[in-house]
């Protein structure tokens, strides 16, 4: 099992500088509250924070939603960061309005509410939350020491998991990984071990530590092979996580293969990735790397994946148009969804690469089609 990363992670992962620099100008098609409701806990915060970074049109509402949600956690540092960012965004929009309308600063702050903070800083929550989090951690540490001396493995395991949960809720993901990993020595059933791996995989996804995600998945699969009831179930249930990790590492064909194996009826990664997202991940990665026959067989005609396509029919239609040879329509439909997929924190870094791969295939396919039609006409005329 790999050691946790050396770097200290006390906050949600910021947008890495090596990700594709992109600004999404049109975010109006996305109903932000409904979108945010697809996710819970840290994934909701990660996605709202990312949208605020890449889409100026949605920056303020995204930050306001994130600030409201972060107050369900112990992550005071993130609360302060989000609030400071919101203040900057509100000021920037206010100044922009002054430049555009020639209003005075007082007029700008009262017209349509711009320039005023809709979400006041909650200093009472910060103080109470900090104290509550400190006291709870002290209680958990004391209980852990007591259980180690006076109780069995099951009790120690439960406390270690609770401490991991506490650090996760506080935004200290490295410490969460550390305590989840310590659970292994106190597992008393195969279910305990698989749950430990799922915790490690989940937090590693939050940290975008893709190699660790794949390592934990491989270890979980190897362990599951020793149990008849887990040998098939575990790999299938971890396929979405494997898809994310492969996509994060730019292994797009492997990513598509894993996403397409994701079981809809037993899908339980919706805290991190909504089922609708899986469709776009699988569809774009497959369209960029699968040949036409594989695309038809493993994606479009896949009975097990059809429920995902029903949630996102646009992606299904794009694949169908490609296989039918309607290349211009396929390209147009891809452009229609481009702004939407650029708002996805996990897919956005790969949109340029995937679109270049797909558009290159479309051009080659169209050139081949044009040449074939030319030769047919020439042959018939002779």
PDB file of C-alpha atoms in Angstrom, residues 56 63 99 121 163 182 259 268 274 314 340 359 365 371:
ATOM      1  CA  UNK A  56     -16.991  34.367 -14.567  1.00  0.00           C
ATOM      2  CA  UNK A  63     -19.101  30.782  -4.437  1.00  0.00           C
ATOM      3  CA  UNK A  99     -16.992  51.094 -16.236  1.00  0.00           C
ATOM      4  CA  UNK A 121     -19.185  36.616   7.023  1.00  0.00           C
ATOM      5  CA  UNK A 163     -11.046  10.076  13.053  1.00  0.00           C
ATOM      6  CA  UNK A 182      -4.346   2.328   9.795  1.00  0.00           C
ATOM      7  CA  UNK A 259     -16.336   3.789 -17.532  1.00  0.00           C
ATOM      8  CA  UNK A 268     -22.536   4.057  -5.785  1.00  0.00           C
ATOM      9  CA  UNK A 274     -23.126  11.825 -11.042  1.00  0.00           C
ATOM     10  CA  UNK A 314     -26.924  14.185 -26.381  1.00  0.00           C
ATOM     11  CA  UNK A 340     -20.906  22.114 -20.421  1.00  0.00           C
ATOM     12  CA  UNK A 359     -11.953  16.304 -34.673  1.00  0.00           C
ATOM     13  CA  UNK A 365     -13.102  10.043 -41.945  1.00  0.00           C
ATOM     14  CA  UNK A 371     -12.260  10.296 -51.795  1.00  0.00           C
TER      15      UNK A 371
END
